Short mmCIF file of C-alpha atoms in Angstrom, two decimals:
data_model
loop_
_atom_site.label_atom_id
_atom_site.label_comp_id
_atom_site.label_asym_id
_atom_site.label_seq_id
_atom_site.Cartn_x
_atom_site.Cartn_y
_atom_site.Cartn_z
CA MET A 26 0.00 0.00 0.00
CA SER A 27 2.77 2.38 0.92
CA ARG A 28 4.57 1.56 -2.31
CA PHE A 29 1.36 2.28 -4.22
CA LEU A 30 1.07 5.74 -2.65
CA PHE A 31 4.73 6.53 -3.29
CA THR A 32 4.49 5.67 -7.01
CA PHE A 33 1.27 7.66 -7.33
CA ILE A 34 2.79 10.77 -5.77
CA ILE A 35 5.89 10.65 -7.97
CA LEU A 36 3.84 10.16 -11.16
CA PHE A 37 1.41 12.93 -10.23
CA LEU A 38 4.30 15.34 -9.59
CA ILE A 39 5.72 14.53 -13.03
CA TRP A 40 2.28 15.17 -14.56
CA LEU A 41 2.12 18.55 -12.81
CA GLY A 42 5.51 19.41 -14.23
CA PHE A 43 4.46 18.45 -17.75
CA THR A 44 1.23 20.44 -17.79
CA THR A 45 2.23 23.30 -15.44
CA SER A 46 -1.40 24.26 -14.82
CA LEU A 47 -3.72 23.91 -11.83
CA ALA A 48 -7.05 23.79 -13.71
CA THR A 49 -9.50 21.28 -12.19
CA SER A 50 -9.95 19.25 -15.39
CA GLU A 51 -6.18 18.86 -15.79
CA LEU A 52 -5.82 17.73 -12.18
CA ILE A 53 -8.59 15.12 -12.50
CA THR A 54 -7.18 13.75 -15.77
CA GLY A 55 -3.74 13.56 -14.23
CA ALA A 56 -5.00 11.75 -11.15
CA VAL A 57 -6.88 9.17 -13.23
CA ILE A 58 -3.94 8.51 -15.56
CA SER A 59 -1.50 8.28 -12.63
CA LEU A 60 -3.82 5.78 -10.92
CA ILE A 61 -4.01 3.59 -14.04
CA ILE A 62 -0.23 3.57 -14.53
CA THR A 63 0.42 3.05 -10.83
CA SER A 64 -1.79 -0.02 -10.67
CA PHE A 65 0.40 -1.61 -13.34
CA VAL A 66 3.90 -0.66 -12.23
CA TYR A 67 3.92 -0.14 -8.45
CA LYS A 68 5.44 -3.53 -7.72
CA THR A 69 8.54 -2.89 -9.80
CA PHE A 70 8.79 0.89 -9.44
CA THR A 71 10.24 1.03 -5.95
CA ASP A 72 11.45 -1.19 -3.13
CA TYR A 73 10.91 1.35 -0.36
CA GLY A 74 7.53 3.07 -0.32
CA MET A 75 6.44 5.99 1.82
CA LYS A 76 9.12 5.59 4.47
CA PHE A 77 11.42 7.13 1.89
CA PHE A 78 9.96 10.53 2.75
CA SER A 79 11.18 10.63 6.36
CA PRO A 80 12.76 14.00 7.24
CA MET A 81 16.21 12.52 7.81
CA ARG A 82 16.23 10.99 4.34
CA VAL A 83 15.07 14.21 2.72
CA ALA A 84 17.89 16.07 4.45
CA TYR A 85 20.41 13.50 3.19
CA ILE A 86 19.00 13.73 -0.34
CA ILE A 87 19.47 17.50 -0.31
CA GLN A 88 23.03 17.05 0.99
CA TYR A 89 23.66 14.53 -1.79
CA LEU A 90 22.39 16.95 -4.43
CA ILE A 91 24.74 19.68 -3.17
CA VAL A 92 27.78 17.34 -3.15
CA PHE A 93 26.79 16.13 -6.62
CA LEU A 94 26.42 19.62 -8.10
CA ILE A 95 29.82 20.71 -6.79
CA ALA A 96 31.40 17.55 -8.24
CA LEU A 97 29.63 18.16 -11.57
CA ILE A 98 31.00 21.68 -11.89
CA LYS A 99 34.49 20.48 -10.94
CA ALA A 100 34.20 17.72 -13.54
CA ASN A 101 33.39 20.21 -16.25
CA LEU A 102 36.28 22.52 -15.42
CA ASP A 103 38.51 19.42 -15.49
CA VAL A 104 37.20 18.35 -18.91
CA ALA A 105 37.55 21.90 -20.24
CA ARG A 106 41.17 22.04 -19.08
CA ARG A 107 42.03 18.73 -20.72
CA VAL A 108 40.27 19.52 -23.99
CA VAL A 109 41.77 22.97 -24.47
CA ASP A 110 45.33 21.98 -23.53
CA PRO A 111 47.26 21.47 -26.80
CA LYS A 112 49.27 18.55 -25.32
CA LEU A 113 46.10 16.57 -24.42
CA PRO A 114 47.20 15.43 -20.90
CA ILE A 115 45.38 12.09 -20.56
CA ASN A 116 46.38 8.63 -19.34
CA PRO A 117 43.21 6.54 -19.75
CA GLY A 118 42.47 3.05 -18.51
CA ILE A 119 39.67 0.88 -17.10
CA VAL A 120 39.76 0.16 -13.36
CA LYS A 121 37.69 -2.08 -11.10
CA TYR A 122 35.79 -0.41 -8.28
CA ASP A 123 34.23 -2.49 -5.51
CA THR A 124 31.09 -0.98 -4.08
CA LYS A 125 29.75 -1.76 -0.61
CA LEU A 126 26.19 -0.80 -1.50
CA LYS A 127 23.57 -3.55 -1.59
CA SER A 128 20.42 -1.92 -2.99
CA ARG A 129 19.99 -1.96 -6.80
CA THR A 130 18.59 1.57 -6.92
CA ALA A 131 21.57 2.87 -4.97
CA LYS A 132 23.97 1.16 -7.38
CA VAL A 133 22.29 2.78 -10.38
CA ILE A 134 22.40 6.22 -8.75
CA LEU A 135 26.05 5.68 -7.84
CA ALA A 136 26.88 4.66 -11.43
CA ASN A 137 25.11 7.71 -12.86
CA SER A 138 26.84 10.03 -10.41
CA ILE A 139 30.23 8.53 -11.20
CA THR A 140 29.59 9.07 -14.90
CA LEU A 141 29.01 12.76 -14.31
CA THR A 142 31.95 13.43 -11.96
CA PRO A 143 35.58 14.25 -12.73
CA GLY A 144 37.31 12.03 -15.25
CA THR A 145 35.30 8.84 -14.78
CA LEU A 146 32.76 6.92 -16.86
CA THR A 147 30.98 3.74 -15.75
CA VAL A 148 31.31 1.03 -18.40
CA ASP A 149 29.60 -1.92 -16.73
CA ILE A 150 28.23 -3.25 -13.46
CA ILE A 151 28.83 -6.94 -12.73
CA ASP A 152 27.50 -7.99 -9.31
CA ASP A 153 29.34 -5.78 -6.80
CA ALA A 154 32.03 -4.50 -9.13
CA LEU A 155 31.77 -1.34 -11.19
CA TYR A 156 34.15 -1.14 -14.15
CA ILE A 157 35.11 2.46 -14.63
CA HIS A 158 36.94 4.17 -17.46
CA TRP A 159 39.25 6.66 -15.78
CA ILE A 160 40.80 9.33 -17.94
CA ASP A 161 43.84 9.87 -15.72
CA VAL A 162 44.83 6.65 -13.91
CA THR A 163 47.07 7.70 -11.03
CA SER A 164 47.16 4.40 -9.13
CA LYS A 165 45.97 0.79 -9.32
CA ASP A 166 45.58 0.38 -5.57
CA PRO A 167 41.91 -0.45 -4.72
CA ASP A 168 41.90 1.79 -1.62
CA VAL A 169 43.12 4.79 -3.59
CA ILE A 170 40.55 4.09 -6.31
CA TYR A 171 37.77 3.85 -3.72
CA ARG A 172 38.80 7.10 -2.06
CA GLU A 173 39.36 9.09 -5.24
CA ILE A 174 36.26 8.08 -7.18
CA GLY A 175 33.23 7.44 -5.06
CA GLU A 176 33.71 7.64 -1.32
CA SER A 177 31.89 10.94 -0.79
CA PHE A 178 28.83 9.70 -2.70
CA GLU A 179 28.79 6.25 -1.19
CA LYS A 180 28.78 7.51 2.41
CA ILE A 181 25.61 9.53 1.85
CA LEU A 182 23.94 6.89 -0.34
CA ARG A 183 24.45 4.27 2.39
CA LYS A 184 22.62 6.52 4.83
CA ILE A 185 19.76 7.09 2.38
CA PHE A 186 19.25 3.46 1.34
CA GLN A 187 20.02 1.57 4.54
CA MET B 22 22.96 38.36 -27.67
CA ILE B 23 20.75 35.31 -28.25
CA ILE B 24 21.86 35.16 -31.89
CA PHE B 25 25.50 35.08 -30.80
CA LEU B 26 24.81 32.25 -28.34
CA LEU B 27 22.93 30.36 -31.04
CA SER B 28 25.88 30.66 -33.39
CA VAL B 29 28.13 29.18 -30.67
CA LEU B 30 25.74 26.22 -30.46
CA GLY B 31 25.77 25.98 -34.28
CA LEU B 32 29.56 25.77 -34.24
CA ALA B 33 29.33 22.99 -31.64
CA ILE B 34 26.90 21.07 -33.86
CA ILE B 35 29.28 21.45 -36.80
CA PHE B 36 32.15 19.93 -34.77
CA ALA B 37 29.93 17.01 -33.74
CA LEU B 38 28.84 16.53 -37.36
CA ILE B 39 32.46 16.38 -38.52
CA ARG B 40 33.08 13.62 -35.98
CA GLY B 41 29.91 11.93 -37.22
CA PHE B 42 31.09 11.87 -40.81
CA LYS B 43 34.70 10.96 -39.94
CA GLY B 44 34.43 8.66 -36.93
CA PRO B 45 36.08 5.29 -37.60
CA THR B 46 33.50 3.04 -35.91
CA ALA B 47 29.71 3.08 -35.63
CA SER B 48 29.96 3.89 -31.89
CA ASP B 49 31.70 7.19 -32.62
CA ARG B 50 28.87 8.18 -34.89
CA ILE B 51 26.27 7.27 -32.28
CA VAL B 52 28.11 9.40 -29.70
CA ALA B 53 28.03 12.29 -32.15
CA LEU B 54 24.28 11.77 -32.71
CA ASP B 55 23.64 11.70 -28.97
CA ASN B 56 25.48 14.96 -28.54
CA ILE B 57 23.70 16.61 -31.46
CA THR B 58 20.36 15.69 -29.85
CA THR B 59 21.39 17.22 -26.52
CA ILE B 60 22.70 20.40 -28.15
CA VAL B 61 19.48 20.71 -30.17
CA THR B 62 17.46 20.34 -26.95
CA ALA B 63 19.26 23.35 -25.49
CA GLY B 64 19.15 25.30 -28.75
CA LEU B 65 15.39 24.91 -29.15
CA VAL B 66 14.77 26.35 -25.69
CA LEU B 67 16.98 29.28 -26.61
CA LEU B 68 15.05 29.79 -29.87
CA GLY B 69 11.84 29.71 -27.86
CA LEU B 70 13.25 32.55 -25.75
CA TYR B 71 14.05 34.48 -28.94
CA PHE B 72 10.53 34.12 -30.39
CA GLU B 73 8.98 34.46 -26.90
CA ARG B 74 6.43 31.68 -27.40
CA TYR B 75 5.77 29.25 -24.57
CA ILE B 76 4.52 26.39 -26.79
CA TYR B 77 8.01 26.08 -28.30
CA VAL B 78 9.42 24.74 -25.04
CA ASP B 79 7.28 21.61 -25.44
CA VAL B 80 9.30 20.46 -28.45
CA SER B 81 12.41 20.61 -26.31
CA LEU B 82 10.65 18.64 -23.59
CA ILE B 83 9.93 15.86 -26.10
CA TYR B 84 13.61 15.79 -27.03
CA ALA B 85 14.68 15.60 -23.40
CA VAL B 86 12.28 12.73 -22.65
CA LEU B 87 12.58 10.69 -25.86
CA GLY B 88 15.93 11.74 -27.30
CA PHE B 89 17.87 9.00 -25.56
CA VAL B 90 15.55 6.16 -26.59
CA GLY B 91 16.96 6.02 -30.12
CA VAL B 92 20.54 5.98 -28.83
CA LEU B 93 19.65 3.30 -26.29
CA THR B 94 18.14 1.10 -29.03
CA LEU B 95 21.22 1.46 -31.22
CA ALA B 96 23.49 0.65 -28.26
CA ARG B 97 21.49 -2.45 -27.39
CA TYR B 98 21.68 -3.60 -31.01
CA MET B 99 25.47 -3.20 -31.08
CA GLU B 100 25.80 -5.26 -27.91
CA GLY B 101 23.74 -8.06 -29.45
CA GLY B 102 20.82 -7.79 -27.06
CA LEU B 103 17.42 -6.31 -27.98
CA MET C 30 15.33 38.25 -40.62
CA THR C 31 18.38 37.60 -42.74
CA TRP C 32 20.12 35.34 -40.22
CA LEU C 33 17.01 33.18 -40.16
CA ALA C 34 17.20 32.69 -43.93
CA VAL C 35 20.90 31.80 -43.65
CA LEU C 36 20.16 29.32 -40.88
CA VAL C 37 17.41 27.65 -42.91
CA ALA C 38 19.73 27.37 -45.93
CA LEU C 39 22.48 25.82 -43.79
CA LEU C 40 20.06 23.33 -42.27
CA ILE C 41 18.86 22.29 -45.71
CA VAL C 42 22.47 21.73 -46.82
CA VAL C 43 23.14 19.53 -43.76
CA MET C 44 19.92 17.62 -44.40
CA VAL C 45 20.76 16.90 -48.03
CA ALA C 46 24.29 15.81 -47.05
CA ALA C 47 22.94 13.43 -44.41
CA ALA C 48 20.38 12.03 -46.86
CA LEU C 49 23.06 11.37 -49.48
CA TYR C 50 25.26 9.76 -46.83
CA SER C 51 22.56 7.37 -45.73
CA VAL C 52 21.67 6.43 -49.32
CA VAL C 53 25.27 5.69 -50.35
CA GLN C 54 26.19 3.83 -47.13
CA LYS C 55 26.53 0.03 -47.30
CA ASP C 56 26.45 -0.49 -43.53
CA LEU C 57 22.75 -0.14 -42.71
CA ILE C 58 23.26 0.88 -39.06
CA LEU C 59 25.18 3.93 -40.28
CA ALA C 60 22.32 4.63 -42.67
CA VAL C 61 19.89 4.56 -39.73
CA ILE C 62 22.10 7.09 -37.90
CA GLY C 63 21.94 9.24 -41.04
CA THR C 64 18.14 9.16 -41.08
CA SER C 65 18.15 10.08 -37.40
CA VAL C 66 20.22 13.18 -38.17
CA ILE C 67 17.78 14.03 -40.98
CA SER C 68 14.81 13.89 -38.64
CA VAL C 69 16.54 16.06 -36.01
CA VAL C 70 17.35 18.71 -38.63
CA LEU C 71 13.86 18.44 -40.15
CA SER C 72 12.21 19.05 -36.82
CA VAL C 73 14.38 22.15 -36.25
CA LEU C 74 13.29 23.34 -39.71
CA PHE C 75 9.59 22.87 -38.91
CA TYR C 76 10.20 24.75 -35.71
CA LEU C 77 11.81 27.69 -37.51
CA LEU C 78 8.96 27.80 -40.04
CA GLN C 79 6.46 28.45 -37.20
CA ALA C 80 4.92 24.98 -36.98
CA PRO C 81 5.71 23.77 -33.44
CA ASP C 82 3.00 21.08 -33.49
CA VAL C 83 4.48 19.41 -36.58
CA ALA C 84 7.95 19.73 -35.04
CA LEU C 85 6.66 17.98 -31.91
CA THR C 86 5.35 15.03 -33.90
CA GLU C 87 8.46 14.82 -36.05
CA ALA C 88 10.65 14.80 -32.94
CA ALA C 89 8.68 12.02 -31.27
CA ILE C 90 8.39 9.81 -34.35
CA GLY C 91 11.71 10.51 -36.03
CA VAL C 92 14.00 10.21 -33.04
CA ALA C 93 12.40 7.35 -31.15
CA LEU C 94 9.89 5.34 -33.15
CA SER C 95 11.39 5.11 -36.64
CA THR C 96 14.86 4.35 -35.25
CA ILE C 97 13.46 1.47 -33.20
CA ILE C 98 11.53 0.05 -36.15
CA PHE C 99 14.56 0.27 -38.47
CA VAL C 100 16.85 -1.36 -35.92
CA ILE C 101 14.41 -4.22 -35.34
CA ALA C 102 14.15 -4.72 -39.11
CA ILE C 103 17.96 -4.83 -39.41
CA LYS C 104 18.13 -7.28 -36.51
CA LYS C 105 15.73 -9.61 -38.33
CA THR C 106 17.63 -9.40 -41.63
CA ASP C 107 21.23 -8.44 -42.47
CA ARG C 108 23.42 -5.61 -41.32
CA TYR C 109 25.44 -5.21 -44.52
CA GLU C 110 24.09 -4.49 -47.98
CA GLU C 111 25.60 -6.44 -50.87
CA MET D 15 16.25 42.71 -14.09
CA ILE D 16 18.90 41.18 -11.81
CA LEU D 17 17.37 37.77 -12.43
CA GLU D 18 17.58 38.38 -16.18
CA THR D 19 21.29 39.26 -16.00
CA ILE D 20 22.05 36.17 -13.91
CA GLY D 21 20.05 34.08 -16.40
CA TYR D 22 22.03 35.38 -19.36
CA ILE D 23 25.32 34.72 -17.56
CA ILE D 24 24.27 31.11 -16.84
CA ILE D 25 23.16 30.65 -20.47
CA SER D 26 26.54 31.91 -21.71
CA ILE D 27 28.45 29.53 -19.42
CA GLY D 28 26.26 26.67 -20.62
CA ALA D 29 26.84 27.54 -24.26
CA ILE D 30 30.61 27.59 -23.71
CA PHE D 31 30.48 24.14 -22.08
CA LEU D 32 28.35 22.77 -24.92
CA PHE D 33 30.94 24.03 -27.38
CA LEU D 34 33.80 22.51 -25.36
CA GLY D 35 31.97 19.19 -25.23
CA ALA D 36 31.58 19.06 -29.00
CA PHE D 37 35.22 20.12 -29.39
CA GLY D 38 36.24 17.32 -27.04
CA ILE D 39 34.38 14.79 -29.16
CA PHE D 40 36.29 16.13 -32.13
CA ARG D 41 39.72 15.98 -30.47
CA MET D 42 39.96 12.96 -28.16
CA PRO D 43 41.83 9.85 -29.34
CA ASP D 44 39.38 7.00 -28.62
CA ILE D 45 35.69 6.37 -28.10
CA TYR D 46 35.70 6.20 -24.29
CA SER D 47 37.57 9.48 -23.85
CA ARG D 48 35.24 11.06 -26.39
CA MET D 49 32.29 9.87 -24.36
CA GLN D 50 33.81 11.39 -21.22
CA ALA D 51 34.08 14.83 -22.80
CA GLY D 52 30.76 14.47 -24.57
CA THR D 53 28.65 13.32 -21.64
CA LYS D 54 29.95 15.59 -18.89
CA ALA D 55 30.33 18.83 -20.77
CA THR D 56 27.12 18.53 -22.79
CA THR D 57 25.08 17.56 -19.72
CA LEU D 58 26.14 20.58 -17.67
CA GLY D 59 26.00 22.79 -20.76
CA ALA D 60 22.44 21.85 -21.67
CA MET D 61 21.37 22.06 -18.03
CA GLY D 62 22.89 25.53 -17.78
CA VAL D 63 21.26 26.84 -20.96
CA VAL D 64 17.80 25.50 -20.12
CA PHE D 65 17.96 26.63 -16.48
CA GLY D 66 19.14 30.08 -17.54
CA VAL D 67 16.15 30.44 -19.87
CA GLY D 68 13.95 29.53 -16.91
CA LEU D 69 15.50 32.39 -14.94
CA VAL D 70 15.08 34.91 -17.76
CA GLN D 71 11.38 33.99 -18.20
CA PRO D 72 10.19 33.16 -14.65
CA GLU D 73 6.78 31.85 -15.78
CA TRP D 74 8.55 29.09 -17.75
CA PHE D 75 10.52 28.00 -14.72
CA TRP D 76 8.72 24.74 -13.87
CA LYS D 77 8.81 23.34 -17.37
CA THR D 78 12.49 24.16 -17.79
CA PHE D 79 13.11 22.53 -14.41
CA ILE D 80 11.50 19.31 -15.65
CA ILE D 81 13.66 19.43 -18.78
CA VAL D 82 16.80 19.84 -16.64
CA LEU D 83 15.76 16.87 -14.51
CA PHE D 84 15.23 14.62 -17.52
CA ILE D 85 18.53 15.64 -19.12
CA ALA D 86 20.36 14.85 -15.88
CA ILE D 87 18.76 11.39 -15.67
CA SER D 88 18.76 10.28 -19.30
CA ASN D 89 22.16 11.44 -20.55
CA PRO D 90 24.38 9.25 -18.34
CA ILE D 91 22.16 6.23 -19.00
CA SER D 92 22.57 6.45 -22.76
CA SER D 93 26.33 6.94 -22.54
CA HIS D 94 26.63 4.04 -20.11
CA ALA D 95 24.73 1.73 -22.48
CA LEU D 96 26.87 2.91 -25.38
CA ALA D 97 30.15 2.33 -23.51
CA ARG D 98 29.09 -1.21 -22.56
CA GLY D 99 27.97 -1.95 -26.12
CA SER D 100 31.24 -0.69 -27.58
CA TYR D 101 33.27 -2.81 -25.19
CA LYS D 102 31.24 -5.91 -25.95
CA ILE D 103 31.82 -5.64 -29.71
CA GLY D 104 35.54 -5.51 -29.00
CA ILE D 105 36.63 -1.88 -29.17
CA LYS D 106 39.64 -1.73 -26.84
CA PRO D 107 40.34 1.49 -24.93
CA PHE D 108 43.35 3.58 -25.91
CA THR D 109 46.01 3.26 -23.18
CA LYS D 110 49.49 4.69 -22.93
CA LYS D 111 50.85 1.83 -20.78
CA GLU D 112 50.15 -1.90 -20.65
CA GLY D 113 47.88 -3.49 -18.04
CA LEU D 114 45.53 -0.59 -17.44
CA ASP D 115 42.48 -2.47 -18.73
CA ASP D 116 40.82 -4.34 -15.87
CA LEU D 117 37.80 -5.36 -17.95
CA ASP D 118 40.00 -7.38 -20.31
CA GLY D 119 38.78 -10.99 -20.32
CA VAL D 120 35.98 -10.51 -17.80
CA TYR D 121 33.20 -11.18 -20.31
CA GLU D 122 34.89 -14.38 -21.51
CA ALA D 123 35.09 -15.61 -17.90
CA GLU D 124 31.40 -14.80 -17.46
CA GLU D 125 30.56 -16.79 -20.59
CA GLU D 126 32.32 -19.91 -19.30
CA LYS D 127 30.48 -19.86 -15.97
#
């Protein structure tokens, strides 16, 4: 039941964003369509349900977004520097990164975040290992890889999805 | 001002198109296509600002929602799935 | 007004080039990428000629649907033309 | 007025990043590095341009916000799928030294299992 409500709320918010109007007819149509879609997909849409909206989690999500935005801007300055430099200072390679996260949703979010942060691109996820293309491989030591690439994300994600 | 920004985006699309025509493998061309779609998404919003018509933003919304489906299909084909 | 005419002319040149590319190409996946580029450019053209509703439809069908159908057809037959 | 100026500044930054992304695709030596430049720079660039337009025209803000959200979600997914597909059809990454490719042979081992 709680999963049902969660899916419905998310879908209805997306509908509001698409139409951007508060007319009664639009709201009723949106509610009906969201209900129909929800009744089909709520079992696969989420594993968590309404308890996802607890205040602690919301605070962590906001913290995550801030960390992510800072990393995104840093990533872009990094890419800009490498692209403009006439010598093209890159040393690419694919490294293995072991994640400690268990939840599937958390792994997907981690992979997407890693793709958008400095110098890294997720190539594949096999079980608990993420294979990451790193544009400037400084070390092959797993601890260094863990610290440099994803530690700041993983700490917050573990708190959100525990 | 907007026209200058649009010409910057046009230059970007031209670079991506050169990679699309040149790129040695099919993957390079798909990357170029993906980037052209994203740049067009941004450019259409900018054009909507120039003409000052709200309905024009909807086209960009369609690109943002559906633009990656084509690339995803091509990628799945290359990998042998689908 | 003049820059709009120049932009439309440039877009038509790109569209014709992409169409020729996808006709000449022997590798059909590359031809599909060519048609994708055509539909992106075509939808920008519709947009510039003040028809946002047509541009919306072209974006949805050209980018997502026709690419998927072509790729499925190639999957069922052969990738390379003789 | 202030909002408009900030909006135009953000749009300009976004346009510059979009240009750099396309330039990176043009310059980098192999497909994975190209994808790096392409994905990161174009994602922030497009987000910046669209968000800036939302600031210049405040009544468009919610729709532009939805566009930004979808760009941020969908762009990494498509590049991830593309990277995986390219590796599976056997495009090796460009490396300056030997032994920097940890994914080498992993798929074959998976097949045998």
